[in-house]
Amino acid sequence: MINGAFGAGKTSAARMLQPLIANSLIFDPEEIGLMIRKIIPEEARHIHERTDDFQDIELWRILTVKVAGEVKKKYRKHLIVPMTLYKEENFAYIYNGFKELDEDLYHFCLIASEDTITDRLAERGDAIGGWSFQRTAECVEAFKKAMYQEHIITDHVTTNEVTDFILKRIRPTRK
């Protein structure tokens, strides 16, 4: 799992890691969220699910774990999962569900300052003041919590350096 605020570098790191990790694929739960939003109209959702965030739809976290399990079982691949999971309930559910699928689960949370994140969002073309920008402060604050360890501070490092750090953690030097 590669967690972090929108614009922290999760997808870039995942894309760089995928060819370096044998028998792996990128599994993006955002695709499940987009599908759910299309097939379950807002008026059919529970009141607390009627937000602009598909992560508020309970079925999203359930399907994320179930689909990951089915992909893992069918294709026997290591999953690289880039996803912003800053809501504690969703993080705990998905983390624990993934841990049941693979006890060798790794979780990395890419941390950066609010200024760095907003600069990156602007550089990639997100609308200034848009949805991702509106969640930056909340994500930066949430990811300070110990439950989101292992933190990788990315303000002054390249994607190559992030990737190298992750590879060293998942492939420790043998003695």
mmCIF file of C-alpha atoms in Angstrom:
data_model
loop_
_atom_site.group_PDB
_atom_site.id
_atom_site.type_symbol
_atom_site.label_atom_id
_atom_site.label_comp_id
_atom_site.label_asym_id
_atom_site.label_seq_id
_atom_site.Cartn_x
_atom_site.Cartn_y
_atom_site.Cartn_z
ATOM 1 C CA MET A 1 0.000 0.000 0.000
ATOM 2 C CA ILE A 2 1.285 3.444 -0.929
ATOM 3 C CA ASN A 3 -0.771 6.001 0.947
ATOM 4 C CA GLY A 4 -0.519 9.782 1.158
ATOM 5 C CA ALA A 5 -2.264 13.027 0.312
ATOM 6 C CA PHE A 6 -3.444 13.763 -3.204
ATOM 7 C CA GLY A 7 -0.299 14.908 -5.011
ATOM 8 C CA ALA A 8 2.139 13.178 -2.629
ATOM 9 C CA GLY A 9 3.563 10.976 -5.407
ATOM 10 C CA LYS A 10 1.771 7.664 -4.811
ATOM 11 C CA THR A 11 0.920 6.882 -8.411
ATOM 12 C CA SER A 12 4.344 7.974 -9.681
ATOM 13 C CA ALA A 13 6.029 5.708 -7.120
ATOM 14 C CA ALA A 14 3.678 2.819 -7.938
ATOM 15 C CA ARG A 15 4.373 3.135 -11.668
ATOM 16 C CA MET A 16 8.106 3.166 -11.030
ATOM 17 C CA LEU A 17 7.919 0.200 -8.635
ATOM 18 C CA GLN A 18 5.734 -2.065 -10.739
ATOM 19 C CA PRO A 19 8.384 -3.166 -13.274
ATOM 20 C CA LEU A 20 10.911 -3.573 -10.433
ATOM 21 C CA ILE A 21 8.743 -5.936 -8.379
ATOM 22 C CA ALA A 22 8.468 -9.309 -10.044
ATOM 23 C CA ASN A 23 4.990 -10.695 -10.599
ATOM 24 C CA SER A 24 3.217 -7.472 -9.617
ATOM 25 C CA LEU A 25 0.471 -5.203 -10.855
ATOM 26 C CA ILE A 26 -0.977 -1.851 -9.838
ATOM 27 C CA PHE A 27 -4.383 -2.161 -8.187
ATOM 28 C CA ASP A 28 -6.098 1.229 -7.977
ATOM 29 C CA PRO A 29 -9.187 1.300 -5.711
ATOM 30 C CA GLU A 30 -10.169 4.651 -7.215
ATOM 31 C CA GLU A 31 -11.464 2.721 -10.228
ATOM 32 C CA ILE A 32 -13.856 0.843 -7.924
ATOM 33 C CA GLY A 33 -15.051 4.146 -6.477
ATOM 34 C CA LEU A 34 -15.683 5.616 -9.908
ATOM 35 C CA MET A 35 -17.670 2.509 -10.884
ATOM 36 C CA ILE A 36 -19.790 2.609 -7.716
ATOM 37 C CA ARG A 37 -20.542 6.284 -8.234
ATOM 38 C CA LYS A 38 -21.783 5.472 -11.750
ATOM 39 C CA ILE A 39 -23.952 2.485 -10.848
ATOM 40 C CA ILE A 40 -25.437 3.645 -7.533
ATOM 41 C CA PRO A 41 -27.248 6.946 -7.996
ATOM 42 C CA GLU A 42 -27.009 9.435 -5.152
ATOM 43 C CA GLU A 43 -30.706 9.085 -4.295
ATOM 44 C CA ALA A 44 -30.209 5.312 -3.744
ATOM 45 C CA ARG A 45 -27.357 5.850 -1.277
ATOM 46 C CA HIS A 46 -27.724 6.126 2.478
ATOM 47 C CA ILE A 47 -27.881 9.712 3.711
ATOM 48 C CA HIS A 48 -24.292 9.635 5.089
ATOM 49 C CA GLU A 49 -23.060 8.345 1.696
ATOM 50 C CA ARG A 50 -24.424 11.334 -0.234
ATOM 51 C CA THR A 51 -21.167 13.263 -0.380
ATOM 52 C CA ASP A 52 -18.716 14.178 -3.111
ATOM 53 C CA ASP A 53 -16.330 11.436 -1.915
ATOM 54 C CA PHE A 54 -16.915 7.851 -3.037
ATOM 55 C CA GLN A 55 -14.904 6.709 -0.009
ATOM 56 C CA ASP A 56 -17.983 7.627 2.052
ATOM 57 C CA ILE A 57 -19.921 4.847 0.307
ATOM 58 C CA GLU A 58 -19.517 1.790 2.527
ATOM 59 C CA LEU A 59 -19.665 -0.562 -0.444
ATOM 60 C CA TRP A 60 -16.457 1.035 -1.793
ATOM 61 C CA ARG A 61 -14.248 -0.230 1.034
ATOM 62 C CA ILE A 62 -15.962 -3.629 1.040
ATOM 63 C CA LEU A 63 -15.484 -4.067 -2.711
ATOM 64 C CA THR A 64 -11.916 -2.766 -2.559
ATOM 65 C CA VAL A 65 -10.928 -5.650 -0.269
ATOM 66 C CA LYS A 66 -13.052 -8.238 -2.082
ATOM 67 C CA VAL A 67 -11.851 -7.283 -5.561
ATOM 68 C CA ALA A 68 -8.223 -7.187 -4.370
ATOM 69 C CA GLY A 69 -8.685 -10.692 -2.960
ATOM 70 C CA GLU A 70 -10.182 -11.984 -6.193
ATOM 71 C CA VAL A 71 -7.448 -10.376 -8.315
ATOM 72 C CA LYS A 72 -4.772 -11.831 -6.046
ATOM 73 C CA LYS A 73 -6.366 -15.291 -6.116
ATOM 74 C CA LYS A 74 -7.031 -15.368 -9.863
ATOM 75 C CA TYR A 75 -3.788 -13.841 -11.132
ATOM 76 C CA ARG A 76 -1.424 -14.642 -8.232
ATOM 77 C CA LYS A 77 0.232 -11.228 -8.369
ATOM 78 C CA HIS A 78 1.678 -8.900 -5.768
ATOM 79 C CA LEU A 79 -0.571 -5.852 -5.615
ATOM 80 C CA ILE A 80 0.836 -2.336 -5.530
ATOM 81 C CA VAL A 81 -1.963 -0.135 -4.206
ATOM 82 C CA PRO A 82 -1.655 3.665 -4.530
ATOM 83 C CA MET A 83 -4.562 5.265 -2.662
ATOM 84 C CA THR A 84 -5.283 8.201 -0.398
ATOM 85 C CA LEU A 85 -6.785 6.638 2.735
ATOM 86 C CA TYR A 86 -6.947 9.377 5.365
ATOM 87 C CA LYS A 87 -10.288 8.476 6.964
ATOM 88 C CA GLU A 88 -9.433 6.180 9.861
ATOM 89 C CA GLU A 89 -12.415 3.851 9.433
ATOM 90 C CA ASN A 90 -11.666 3.232 5.754
ATOM 91 C CA PHE A 91 -7.949 2.838 6.374
ATOM 92 C CA ALA A 92 -8.485 0.319 9.193
ATOM 93 C CA TYR A 93 -11.012 -1.716 7.196
ATOM 94 C CA ILE A 94 -8.889 -1.884 4.048
ATOM 95 C CA TYR A 95 -5.577 -2.369 5.844
ATOM 96 C CA ASN A 96 -6.983 -5.219 7.961
ATOM 97 C CA GLY A 97 -8.720 -6.749 4.938
ATOM 98 C CA PHE A 98 -5.504 -6.652 2.915
ATOM 99 C CA LYS A 99 -3.587 -8.095 5.883
ATOM 100 C CA GLU A 100 -5.940 -11.093 5.811
ATOM 101 C CA LEU A 101 -5.179 -11.512 2.092
ATOM 102 C CA ASP A 102 -1.413 -11.267 2.600
ATOM 103 C CA GLU A 103 0.261 -11.223 5.986
ATOM 104 C CA ASP A 104 3.375 -9.740 4.328
ATOM 105 C CA LEU A 105 1.499 -6.484 3.715
ATOM 106 C CA TYR A 106 3.561 -3.297 3.618
ATOM 107 C CA HIS A 107 2.088 0.162 4.098
ATOM 108 C CA PHE A 108 3.994 3.324 3.241
ATOM 109 C CA CYS A 109 2.572 6.800 3.715
ATOM 110 C CA LEU A 110 4.138 9.541 1.627
ATOM 111 C CA ILE A 111 4.293 12.699 3.738
ATOM 112 C CA ALA A 112 4.905 16.243 2.522
ATOM 113 C CA SER A 113 4.143 19.749 3.716
ATOM 114 C CA GLU A 114 0.934 21.449 2.667
ATOM 115 C CA ASP A 115 2.952 23.846 0.473
ATOM 116 C CA THR A 116 4.701 20.968 -1.305
ATOM 117 C CA ILE A 117 1.410 19.163 -1.886
ATOM 118 C CA THR A 118 -0.348 22.239 -3.283
ATOM 119 C CA ASP A 119 2.635 22.962 -5.563
ATOM 120 C CA ARG A 120 2.525 19.388 -6.880
ATOM 121 C CA LEU A 121 -1.236 19.494 -7.444
ATOM 122 C CA ALA A 122 -0.858 22.712 -9.427
ATOM 123 C CA GLU A 123 2.070 21.271 -11.431
ATOM 124 C CA ARG A 124 0.035 18.246 -12.460
ATOM 125 C CA GLY A 125 -2.807 20.470 -13.589
ATOM 126 C CA ASP A 126 -5.425 20.053 -10.843
ATOM 127 C CA ALA A 127 -7.856 22.984 -10.694
ATOM 128 C CA ILE A 128 -6.617 25.483 -8.106
ATOM 129 C CA GLY A 129 -9.068 25.350 -5.211
ATOM 130 C CA GLY A 130 -10.597 22.131 -6.570
ATOM 131 C CA TRP A 131 -11.484 18.915 -4.791
ATOM 132 C CA SER A 132 -7.892 17.686 -4.179
ATOM 133 C CA PHE A 133 -6.777 21.105 -2.917
ATOM 134 C CA GLN A 134 -9.730 21.231 -0.527
ATOM 135 C CA ARG A 135 -8.552 18.028 1.178
ATOM 136 C CA THR A 136 -4.869 18.886 1.444
ATOM 137 C CA ALA A 137 -4.858 20.310 4.984
ATOM 138 C CA GLU A 138 -7.048 17.471 6.289
ATOM 139 C CA CYS A 139 -4.811 14.822 4.691
ATOM 140 C CA VAL A 140 -1.560 16.419 5.872
ATOM 141 C CA GLU A 141 -2.898 16.540 9.439
ATOM 142 C CA ALA A 142 -4.384 13.016 9.382
ATOM 143 C CA PHE A 143 -1.216 11.383 8.089
ATOM 144 C CA LYS A 144 0.779 12.599 11.099
ATOM 145 C CA LYS A 145 -0.921 9.869 13.150
ATOM 146 C CA ALA A 146 1.059 6.762 14.065
ATOM 147 C CA MET A 147 -1.555 4.472 12.512
ATOM 148 C CA TYR A 148 -0.329 5.635 9.084
ATOM 149 C CA GLN A 149 3.266 4.511 9.613
ATOM 150 C CA GLU A 150 5.613 3.888 7.818
ATOM 151 C CA HIS A 151 6.116 7.527 6.864
ATOM 152 C CA ILE A 152 8.333 8.578 3.967
ATOM 153 C CA ILE A 153 8.923 12.342 3.917
ATOM 154 C CA THR A 154 8.924 13.390 0.276
ATOM 155 C CA ASP A 155 9.344 17.191 0.314
ATOM 156 C CA HIS A 156 12.958 17.090 -0.864
ATOM 157 C CA VAL A 157 13.345 13.641 -2.416
ATOM 158 C CA THR A 158 12.782 12.308 -5.908
ATOM 159 C CA THR A 159 10.436 9.526 -6.914
ATOM 160 C CA ASN A 160 13.546 7.397 -7.514
ATOM 161 C CA GLU A 161 14.573 7.907 -3.897
ATOM 162 C CA VAL A 162 11.091 7.006 -2.645
ATOM 163 C CA THR A 163 11.141 3.888 -4.807
ATOM 164 C CA ASP A 164 14.610 2.923 -3.558
ATOM 165 C CA PHE A 165 13.475 3.306 0.055
ATOM 166 C CA ILE A 166 10.417 1.103 -0.513
ATOM 167 C CA LEU A 167 12.455 -1.554 -2.336
ATOM 168 C CA LYS A 168 14.992 -1.679 0.515
ATOM 169 C CA ARG A 169 12.159 -2.177 3.025
ATOM 170 C CA ILE A 170 10.403 -4.931 1.085
ATOM 171 C CA ARG A 171 13.652 -6.639 0.057
ATOM 172 C CA PRO A 172 15.856 -6.472 3.143
ATOM 173 C CA THR A 173 19.518 -7.384 2.720
ATOM 174 C CA ARG A 174 20.021 -11.017 3.613
ATOM 175 C CA LYS A 175 22.737 -11.911 6.105
#
